[in-house]
Coordinates of C-alpha atoms and ligand atoms in Angstrom, one line a residue:
X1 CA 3.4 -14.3 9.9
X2 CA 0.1 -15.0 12.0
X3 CA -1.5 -12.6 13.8
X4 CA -4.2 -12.9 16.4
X5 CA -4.4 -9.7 17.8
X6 CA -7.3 -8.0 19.8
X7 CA -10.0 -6.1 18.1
X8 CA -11.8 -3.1 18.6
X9 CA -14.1 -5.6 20.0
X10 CA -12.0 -7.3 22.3
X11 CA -11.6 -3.9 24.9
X12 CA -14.0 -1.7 26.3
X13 CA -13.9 1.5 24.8
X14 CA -17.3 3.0 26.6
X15 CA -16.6 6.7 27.4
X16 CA -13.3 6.1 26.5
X17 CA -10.7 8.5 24.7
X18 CA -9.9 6.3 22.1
X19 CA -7.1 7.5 19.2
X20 CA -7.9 5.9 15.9
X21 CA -4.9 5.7 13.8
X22 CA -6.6 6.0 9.9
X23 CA -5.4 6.0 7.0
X24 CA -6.8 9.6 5.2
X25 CA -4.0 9.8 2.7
X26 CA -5.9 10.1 -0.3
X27 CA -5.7 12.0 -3.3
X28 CA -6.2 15.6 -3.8
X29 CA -6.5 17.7 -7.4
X30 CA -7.2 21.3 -7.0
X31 CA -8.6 21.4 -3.9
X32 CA -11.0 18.2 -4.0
X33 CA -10.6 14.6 -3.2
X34 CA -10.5 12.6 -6.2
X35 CA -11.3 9.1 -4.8
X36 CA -12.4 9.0 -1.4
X37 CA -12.4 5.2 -0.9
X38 CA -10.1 5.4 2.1
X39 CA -12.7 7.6 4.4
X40 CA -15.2 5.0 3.3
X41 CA -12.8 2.5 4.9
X42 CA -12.8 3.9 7.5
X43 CA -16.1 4.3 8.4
X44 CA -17.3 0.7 10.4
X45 CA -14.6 1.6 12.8
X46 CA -15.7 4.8 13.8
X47 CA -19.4 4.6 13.9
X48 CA -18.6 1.7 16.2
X49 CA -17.0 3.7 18.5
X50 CA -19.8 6.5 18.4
X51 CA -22.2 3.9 18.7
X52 CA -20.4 2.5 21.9
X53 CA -20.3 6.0 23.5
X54 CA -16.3 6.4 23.2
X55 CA -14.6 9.7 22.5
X56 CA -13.0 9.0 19.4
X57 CA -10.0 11.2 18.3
X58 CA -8.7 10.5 14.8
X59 CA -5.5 11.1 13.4
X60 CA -3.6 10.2 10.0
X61 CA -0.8 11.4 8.1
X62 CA -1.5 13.4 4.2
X63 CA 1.0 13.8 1.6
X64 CA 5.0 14.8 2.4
X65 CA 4.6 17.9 4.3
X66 CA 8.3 18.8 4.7
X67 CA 9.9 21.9 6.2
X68 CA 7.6 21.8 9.2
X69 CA 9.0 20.1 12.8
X70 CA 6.0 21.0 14.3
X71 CA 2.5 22.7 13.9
X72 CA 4.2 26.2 15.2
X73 CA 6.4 26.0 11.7
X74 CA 9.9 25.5 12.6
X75 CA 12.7 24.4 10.3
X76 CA 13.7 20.7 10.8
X77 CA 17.2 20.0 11.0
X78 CA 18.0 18.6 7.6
X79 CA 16.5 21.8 6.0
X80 CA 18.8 24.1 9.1
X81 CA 21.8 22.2 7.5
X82 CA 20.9 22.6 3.8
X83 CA 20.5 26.4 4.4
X84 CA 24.0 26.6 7.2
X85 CA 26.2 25.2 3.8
X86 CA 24.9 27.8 1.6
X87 CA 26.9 31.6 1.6
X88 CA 26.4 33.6 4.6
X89 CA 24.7 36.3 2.7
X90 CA 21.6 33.9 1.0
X91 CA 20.7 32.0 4.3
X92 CA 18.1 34.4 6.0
X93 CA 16.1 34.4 2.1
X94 CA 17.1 31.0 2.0
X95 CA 15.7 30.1 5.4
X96 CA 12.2 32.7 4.6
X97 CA 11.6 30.3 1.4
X98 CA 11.7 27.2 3.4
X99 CA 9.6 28.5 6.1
X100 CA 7.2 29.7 3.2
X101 CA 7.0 26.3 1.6
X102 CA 6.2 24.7 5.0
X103 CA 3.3 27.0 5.4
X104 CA 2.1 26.2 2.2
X105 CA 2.2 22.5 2.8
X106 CA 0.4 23.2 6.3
X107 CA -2.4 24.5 4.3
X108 CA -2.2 22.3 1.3
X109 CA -2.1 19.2 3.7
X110 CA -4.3 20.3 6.2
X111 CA -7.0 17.3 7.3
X112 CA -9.6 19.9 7.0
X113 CA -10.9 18.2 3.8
X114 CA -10.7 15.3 5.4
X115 CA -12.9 17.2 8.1
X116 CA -15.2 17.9 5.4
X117 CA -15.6 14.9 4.0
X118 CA -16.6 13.3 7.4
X119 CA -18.9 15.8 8.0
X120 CA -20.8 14.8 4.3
X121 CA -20.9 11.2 5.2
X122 CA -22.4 12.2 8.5
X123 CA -20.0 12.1 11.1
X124 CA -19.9 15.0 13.2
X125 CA -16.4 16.0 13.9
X126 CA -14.2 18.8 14.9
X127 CA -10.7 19.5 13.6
X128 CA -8.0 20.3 15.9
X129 CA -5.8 23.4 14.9
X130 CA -2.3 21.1 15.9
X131 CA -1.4 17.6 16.5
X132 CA -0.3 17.4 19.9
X133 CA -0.1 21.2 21.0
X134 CA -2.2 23.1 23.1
X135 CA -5.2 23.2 20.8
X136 CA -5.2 19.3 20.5
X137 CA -4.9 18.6 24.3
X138 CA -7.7 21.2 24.9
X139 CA -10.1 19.6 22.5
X140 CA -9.6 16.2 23.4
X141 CA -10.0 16.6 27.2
X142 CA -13.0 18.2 26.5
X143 CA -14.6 15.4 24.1
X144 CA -18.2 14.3 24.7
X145 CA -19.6 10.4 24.8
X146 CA -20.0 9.8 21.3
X147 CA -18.0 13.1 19.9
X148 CA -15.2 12.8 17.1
X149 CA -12.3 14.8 17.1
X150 CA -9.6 14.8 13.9
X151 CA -6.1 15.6 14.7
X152 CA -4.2 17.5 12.3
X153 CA -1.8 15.8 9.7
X154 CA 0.6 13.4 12.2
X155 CA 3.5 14.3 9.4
X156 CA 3.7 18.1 10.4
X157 CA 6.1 16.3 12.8
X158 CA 8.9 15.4 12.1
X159 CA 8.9 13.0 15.0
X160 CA 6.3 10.9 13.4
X161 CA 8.3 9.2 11.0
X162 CA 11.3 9.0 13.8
X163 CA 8.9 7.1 15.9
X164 CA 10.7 9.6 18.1
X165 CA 9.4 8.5 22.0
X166 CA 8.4 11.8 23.1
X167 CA 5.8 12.5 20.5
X168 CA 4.4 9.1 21.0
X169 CA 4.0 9.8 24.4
X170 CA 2.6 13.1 23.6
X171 CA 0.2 11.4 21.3
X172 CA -0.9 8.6 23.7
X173 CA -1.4 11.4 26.6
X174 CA -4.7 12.5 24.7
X175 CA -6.1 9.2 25.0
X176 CA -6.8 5.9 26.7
X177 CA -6.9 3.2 24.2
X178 CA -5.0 3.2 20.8
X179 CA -6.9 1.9 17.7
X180 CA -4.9 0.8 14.7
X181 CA -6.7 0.9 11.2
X182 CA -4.3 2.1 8.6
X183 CA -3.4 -1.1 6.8
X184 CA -1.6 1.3 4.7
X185 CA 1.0 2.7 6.6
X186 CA 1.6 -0.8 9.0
X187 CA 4.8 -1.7 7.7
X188 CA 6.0 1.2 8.8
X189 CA 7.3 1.9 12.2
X190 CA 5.8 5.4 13.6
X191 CA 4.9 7.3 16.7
X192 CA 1.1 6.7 15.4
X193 CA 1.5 3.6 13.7
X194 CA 3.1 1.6 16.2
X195 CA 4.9 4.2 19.0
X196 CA 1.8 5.0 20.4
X197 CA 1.8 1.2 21.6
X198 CA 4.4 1.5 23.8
X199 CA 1.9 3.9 26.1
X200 CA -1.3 2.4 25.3
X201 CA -3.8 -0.9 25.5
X202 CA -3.5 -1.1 21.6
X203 CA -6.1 -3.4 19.4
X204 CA -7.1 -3.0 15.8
X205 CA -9.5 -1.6 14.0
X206 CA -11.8 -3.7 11.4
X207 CA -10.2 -2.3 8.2
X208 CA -6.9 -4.2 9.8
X209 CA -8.4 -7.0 11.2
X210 CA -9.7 -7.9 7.7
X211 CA -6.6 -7.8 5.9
X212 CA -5.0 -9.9 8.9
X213 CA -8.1 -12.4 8.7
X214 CA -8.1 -12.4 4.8
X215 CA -4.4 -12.6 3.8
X216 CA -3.4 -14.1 6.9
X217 CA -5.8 -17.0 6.1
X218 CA -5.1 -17.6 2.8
X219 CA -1.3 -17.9 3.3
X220 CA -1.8 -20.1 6.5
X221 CA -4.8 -22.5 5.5
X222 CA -5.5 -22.1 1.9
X223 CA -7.7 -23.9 0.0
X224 CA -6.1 -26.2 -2.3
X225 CA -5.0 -26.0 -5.5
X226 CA -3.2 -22.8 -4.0
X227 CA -2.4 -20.0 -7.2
X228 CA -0.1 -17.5 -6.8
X229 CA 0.0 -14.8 -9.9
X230 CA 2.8 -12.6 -10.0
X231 CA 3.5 -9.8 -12.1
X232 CA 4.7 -6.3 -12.6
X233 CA 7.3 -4.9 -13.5
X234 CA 10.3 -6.3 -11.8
X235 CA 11.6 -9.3 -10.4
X236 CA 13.7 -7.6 -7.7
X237 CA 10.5 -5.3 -6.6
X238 CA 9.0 -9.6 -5.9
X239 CA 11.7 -11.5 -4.8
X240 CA 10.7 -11.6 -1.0
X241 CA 7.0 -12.6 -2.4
X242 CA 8.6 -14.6 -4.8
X243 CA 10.5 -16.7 -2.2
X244 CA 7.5 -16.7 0.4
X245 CA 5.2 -18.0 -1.9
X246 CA 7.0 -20.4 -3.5
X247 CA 7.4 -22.6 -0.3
X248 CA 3.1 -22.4 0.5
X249 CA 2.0 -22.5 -3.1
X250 CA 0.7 -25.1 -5.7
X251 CA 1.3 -23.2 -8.7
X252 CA 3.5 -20.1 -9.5
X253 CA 2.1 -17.6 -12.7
X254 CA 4.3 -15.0 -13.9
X255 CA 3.0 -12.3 -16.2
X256 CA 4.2 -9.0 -16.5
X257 CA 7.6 -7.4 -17.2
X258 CA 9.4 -9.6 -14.7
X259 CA 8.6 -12.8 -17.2
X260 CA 11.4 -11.7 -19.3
X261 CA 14.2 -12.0 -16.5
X262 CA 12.8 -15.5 -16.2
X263 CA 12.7 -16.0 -20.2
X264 CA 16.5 -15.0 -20.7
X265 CA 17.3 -16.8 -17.6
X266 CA 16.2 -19.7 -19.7
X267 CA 18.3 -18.9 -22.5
X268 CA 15.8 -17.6 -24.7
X269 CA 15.8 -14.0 -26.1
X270 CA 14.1 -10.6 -24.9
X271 CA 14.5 -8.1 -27.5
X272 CA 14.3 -4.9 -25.5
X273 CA 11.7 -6.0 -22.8
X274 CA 12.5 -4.8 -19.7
X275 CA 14.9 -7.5 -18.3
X276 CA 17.2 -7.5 -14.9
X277 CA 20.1 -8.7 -16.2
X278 CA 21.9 -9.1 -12.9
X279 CA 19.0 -11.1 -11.4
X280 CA 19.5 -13.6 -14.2
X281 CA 21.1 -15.9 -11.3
X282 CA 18.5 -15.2 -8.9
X283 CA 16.1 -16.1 -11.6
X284 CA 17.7 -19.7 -12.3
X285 CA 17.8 -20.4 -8.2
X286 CA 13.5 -19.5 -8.0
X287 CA 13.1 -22.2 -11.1
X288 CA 15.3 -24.5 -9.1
X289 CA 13.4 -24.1 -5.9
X290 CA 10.0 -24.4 -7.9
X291 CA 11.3 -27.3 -9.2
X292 CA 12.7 -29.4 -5.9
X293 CA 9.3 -28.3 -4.1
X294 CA 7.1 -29.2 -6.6
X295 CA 5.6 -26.3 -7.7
X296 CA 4.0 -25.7 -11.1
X297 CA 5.9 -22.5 -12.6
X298 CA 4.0 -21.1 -15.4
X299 CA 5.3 -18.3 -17.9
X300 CA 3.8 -16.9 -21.1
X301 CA 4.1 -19.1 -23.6
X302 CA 3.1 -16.1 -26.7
X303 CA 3.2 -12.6 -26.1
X304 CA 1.9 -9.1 -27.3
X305 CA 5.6 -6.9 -28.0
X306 CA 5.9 -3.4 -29.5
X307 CA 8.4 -1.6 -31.5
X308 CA 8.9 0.8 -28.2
X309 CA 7.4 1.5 -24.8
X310 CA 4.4 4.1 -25.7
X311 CA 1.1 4.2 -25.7
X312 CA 0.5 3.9 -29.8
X313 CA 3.3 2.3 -30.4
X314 CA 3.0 -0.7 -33.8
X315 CA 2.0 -3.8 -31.7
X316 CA 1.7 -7.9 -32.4
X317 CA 1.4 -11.2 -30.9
X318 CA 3.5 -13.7 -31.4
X319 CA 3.4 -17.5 -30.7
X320 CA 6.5 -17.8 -28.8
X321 CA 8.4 -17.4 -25.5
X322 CA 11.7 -15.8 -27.7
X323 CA 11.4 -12.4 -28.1
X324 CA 12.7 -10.9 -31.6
X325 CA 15.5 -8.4 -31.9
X326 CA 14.0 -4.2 -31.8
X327 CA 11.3 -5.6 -30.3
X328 CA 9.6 -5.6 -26.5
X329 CA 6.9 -7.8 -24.4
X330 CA 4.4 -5.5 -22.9
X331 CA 1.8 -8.0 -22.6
X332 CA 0.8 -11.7 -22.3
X333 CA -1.1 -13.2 -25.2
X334 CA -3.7 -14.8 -25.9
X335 CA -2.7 -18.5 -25.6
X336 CA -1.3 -17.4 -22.0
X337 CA -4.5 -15.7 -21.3
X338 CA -6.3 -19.3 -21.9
X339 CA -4.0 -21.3 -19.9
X340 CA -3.6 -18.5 -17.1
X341 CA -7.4 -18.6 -16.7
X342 CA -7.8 -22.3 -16.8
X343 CA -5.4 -22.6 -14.0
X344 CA -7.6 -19.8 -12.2
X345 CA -10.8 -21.1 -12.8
X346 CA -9.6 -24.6 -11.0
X347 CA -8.3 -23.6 -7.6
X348 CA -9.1 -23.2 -4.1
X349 CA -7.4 -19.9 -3.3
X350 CA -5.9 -17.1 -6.1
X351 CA -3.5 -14.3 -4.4
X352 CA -2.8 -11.8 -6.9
X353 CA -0.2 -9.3 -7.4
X354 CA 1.2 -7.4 -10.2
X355 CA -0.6 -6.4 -13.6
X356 CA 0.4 -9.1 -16.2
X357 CA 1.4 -6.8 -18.6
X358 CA 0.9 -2.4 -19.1
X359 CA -2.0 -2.3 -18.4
X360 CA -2.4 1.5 -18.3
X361 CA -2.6 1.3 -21.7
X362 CA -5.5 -0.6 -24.0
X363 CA -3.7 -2.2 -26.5
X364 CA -1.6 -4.3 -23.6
X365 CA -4.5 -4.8 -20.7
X366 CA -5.7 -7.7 -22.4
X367 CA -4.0 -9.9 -20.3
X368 CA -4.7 -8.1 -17.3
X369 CA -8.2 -8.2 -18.1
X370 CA -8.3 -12.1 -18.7
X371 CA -6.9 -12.5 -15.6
X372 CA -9.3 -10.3 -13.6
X373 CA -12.4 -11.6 -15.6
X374 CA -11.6 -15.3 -14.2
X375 CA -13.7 -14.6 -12.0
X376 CA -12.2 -16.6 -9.3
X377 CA -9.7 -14.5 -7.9
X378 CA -9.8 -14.2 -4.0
X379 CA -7.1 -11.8 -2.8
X380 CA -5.4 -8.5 -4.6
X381 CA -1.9 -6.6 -2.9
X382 CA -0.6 -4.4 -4.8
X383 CA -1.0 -1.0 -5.6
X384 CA -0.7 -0.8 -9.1
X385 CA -2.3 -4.2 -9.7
X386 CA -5.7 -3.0 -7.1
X387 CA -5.6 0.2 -9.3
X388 CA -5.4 -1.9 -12.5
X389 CA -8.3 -4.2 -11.6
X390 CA -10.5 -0.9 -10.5
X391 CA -9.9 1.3 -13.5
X392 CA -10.8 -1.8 -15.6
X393 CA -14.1 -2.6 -14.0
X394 CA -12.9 -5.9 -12.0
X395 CA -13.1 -4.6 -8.5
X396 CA -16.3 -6.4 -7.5
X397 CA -15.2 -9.9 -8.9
X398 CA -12.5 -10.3 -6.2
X399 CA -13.2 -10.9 -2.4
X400 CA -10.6 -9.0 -1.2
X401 CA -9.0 -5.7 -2.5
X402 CA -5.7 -5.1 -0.2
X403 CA -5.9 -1.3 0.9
X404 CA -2.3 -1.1 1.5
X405 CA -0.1 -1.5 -1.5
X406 CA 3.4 -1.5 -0.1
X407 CA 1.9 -3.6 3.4
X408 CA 0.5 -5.9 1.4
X409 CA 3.7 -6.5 0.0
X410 CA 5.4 -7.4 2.7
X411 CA 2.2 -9.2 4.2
X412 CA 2.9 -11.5 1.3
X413 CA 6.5 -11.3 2.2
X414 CA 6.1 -13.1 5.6
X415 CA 7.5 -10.4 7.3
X416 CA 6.7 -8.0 10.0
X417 CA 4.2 -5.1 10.0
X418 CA 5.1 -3.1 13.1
X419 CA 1.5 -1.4 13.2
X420 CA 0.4 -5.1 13.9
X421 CA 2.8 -6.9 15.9
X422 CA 2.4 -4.2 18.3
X423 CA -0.9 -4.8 19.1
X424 CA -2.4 -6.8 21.7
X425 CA -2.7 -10.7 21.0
X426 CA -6.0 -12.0 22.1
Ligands
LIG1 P1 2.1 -3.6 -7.8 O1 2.1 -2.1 -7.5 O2 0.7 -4.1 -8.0 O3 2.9 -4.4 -6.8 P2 4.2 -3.3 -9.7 O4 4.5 -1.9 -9.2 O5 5.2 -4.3 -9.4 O6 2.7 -3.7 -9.2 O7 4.1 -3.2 -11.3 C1 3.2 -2.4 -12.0 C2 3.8 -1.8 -13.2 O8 4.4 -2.8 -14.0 C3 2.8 -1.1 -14.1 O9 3.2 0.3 -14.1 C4 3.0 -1.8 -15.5 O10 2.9 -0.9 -16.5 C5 4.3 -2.4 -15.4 N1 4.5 -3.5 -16.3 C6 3.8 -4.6 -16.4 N2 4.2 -5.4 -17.4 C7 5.2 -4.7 -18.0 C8 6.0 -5.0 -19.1 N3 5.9 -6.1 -19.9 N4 7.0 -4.1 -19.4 C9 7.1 -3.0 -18.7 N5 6.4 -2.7 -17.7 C10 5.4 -3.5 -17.3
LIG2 MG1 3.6 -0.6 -7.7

């Protein structure tokens, strides 16, 4: 998939009410973000817009808010039907529990620490008490040149996830240009992810147009020897990046879990790794397309196993790509790390995705690790593979960190992403 689509550069936004899909899904314990590298995103986009003299109204969806159809707490109708099969006598308590649950989630998935956030880092916005209602509409209508406006959490609806076409119409009526800059949420098809098109001169913001220009370039003009390294847990979670990849790239590196599908699909043993054994097929038909294209397929040749998957559990390495009997692979070894990085070390471009072994847990990050220190790694997808390489200290050694773990995913995929395809092309 290439895109060239418009930028929030390519469209005069001056004095215009511009809605900023964001992505502000981030973590919350007890009341306080825990990482808040997602506003930080976000923040080139809409200190452009201020700085151009736009009204800026942001939205984004935190969290599964669920019992609410709209900011006025209603029941949605999956929740009316739960509580219409149960006996006549529980379904007014029944209906008062769910109703009490949605309030909590209003509160508890409010944007106002979001709000709060913004207004630390400097930007001086206002939170609207609803998404679309009333207090919305009134807010946005009244914006100043330059003012910032946050929408409440897009997911109170129920029509956001529907893409249902009234409440992206509702949505677009507060504005007059739609900017997209949640990477995160692209493959999905909403009313603020992609509806909102439909009604709207629609462009993206810079968090988007980086991914586009980064991953998009990589798997369109890459810099030869191309490297793919693919790990993780499962080879059915990959197959689409498996089978994308495997027609653009030079060399193929599996790590990770899904090396033992490959290893029995070879005939040699897997003890009690993790291992698909209905994909054992699919496995032999991705070495037989590496193969007849040419591409270089490289899996561990030794390997770190344990007696059983925990933390602590009695670990060693062993020179071989046969694992023994009671035993599982959690990591790659040494020898593997060696080659791995050698191959790393020599290319043009490295996309990366999927820890090469459990990485959550010292004793089997080592591969991980090796991989990460190369030093020559260019692109990361993945969420659990970005979150690997941050936790371990290898963030600044890549140029590019995906910030959308599933979209990236399918980026890699060659498919679709419906929060990009339906913006304008330039
Ligand atoms: P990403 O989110 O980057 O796409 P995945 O979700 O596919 O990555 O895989 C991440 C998970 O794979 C991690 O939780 C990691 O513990 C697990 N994993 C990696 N290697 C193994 C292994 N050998 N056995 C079991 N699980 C593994
Ligand atoms: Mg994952």
């Amino acid at each position: 998939m290439t895109y060239n689509k418009k930028s929030v550069e390519d469209i005069d936004v001056a004095g215009k009410r511009v809605l900023v899909r964001c992505d502000f899904n981030v973590p919350v314990k007890d009341g306080v973000i825990t990482d808040d590298k997602r506003i930080v995103g976000a923040m080139q986009t809409i200190n452009y817009l201020i700085a151009q003299g736009a009204k800026v109204i942001l939205c984004s969806h935190m969290g599964r808010p669920h019992n609410v159809l709209d900011a006025e707490l209603k029941l949605d109708k999956k929740e009316k039907k739960k509580i219409a099969e149960l006996p006549a006598e529980e379904q007014e308590a029944a209906a008062a529990a769910a109703l009490e649950k949605g309030k909590k989630d209003i509160t508890k998935l409010s944007l106002k620490i979001v709000a709060d956030d913004l207004a630390k880092k400097g930007i001086n916005v206002t939170l609207a008490k609803d998404v679309v209602g009333p207090d919305a509409q009134a807010k946005a209508a009244a914006l100043q040149n330059g003012e910032v406006l946050l929408l409440e959490n897009v997911r109170f609806h129920a029509a956001e996830e529907k893409n249902d076409p009234e409440f992206s119409k509702a949505l677009a009526s507060l504005a007059e240009v739609y900017v997209n800059d949640a990477f995160g949420t692209a493959h999905r098809a909403h009313s603020s992810t992609a509806g909102v098109a439909d009604y709207l001169p629609a462009v993206c913001g810079y968090l988007i147009q980086k991914e586009i220009a980064v991953m998009g370039g990589a798997l369109e003009d890459p810099k030869r020897p191309f490297v793919a390294i693919l790990g993780g847990a499962k080879v059915s979670d990959k197959i689409g990046v498996i089978n994308n990849l495997i027609e653009k790239v030079d060399t193929l590196i599996i790590g990770g879990g899904m090396a033992y599908t490959f290893f029995r699909a070879l005939g040699n043993t897997t003890g009690t790794s993790i291992c698909e054994e209905d994909k054992l097929d699919l496995a032999r038909e991705l070495l037989a397309k590496a193969r007849a294209k040419g591409v270089n397929f490289l899996l561990p040749v030794d390997n770190v196993i344990a007696r059983e998957y925990k933390e602590d559990a009695t670990f060693m390495r062993i020179y071989s790509d046969s694992i023994p009997d009671g035993w599982m692979g959690l990591d790659i070894g040494e020898k593997t790390q060696e080659l791995y990085s050698k191959t790393i070390v020599g290319s043009g471009t490295v996309i990366w995705n999927g820890p090469m072994g459990v990485s959550e847990w010292e004793n089997f990050a080592s591969g991980t690790k090796a991989v990460a220190e190369s030093g020559a790694i260019s692109i990361i997808g993945g969420g659990d593979s970005a979150a690997a390489v941050e936790t371990l200290g290898y963030a600044d050694k890549m140029t590019h960190i995906s910030t959308g773990g599933g979209a990236s995913l399918e980026f890699l995929e060659g498919l679709e992403l419906p929060g990009i395809a339906c913006l304008l092309d330039k």
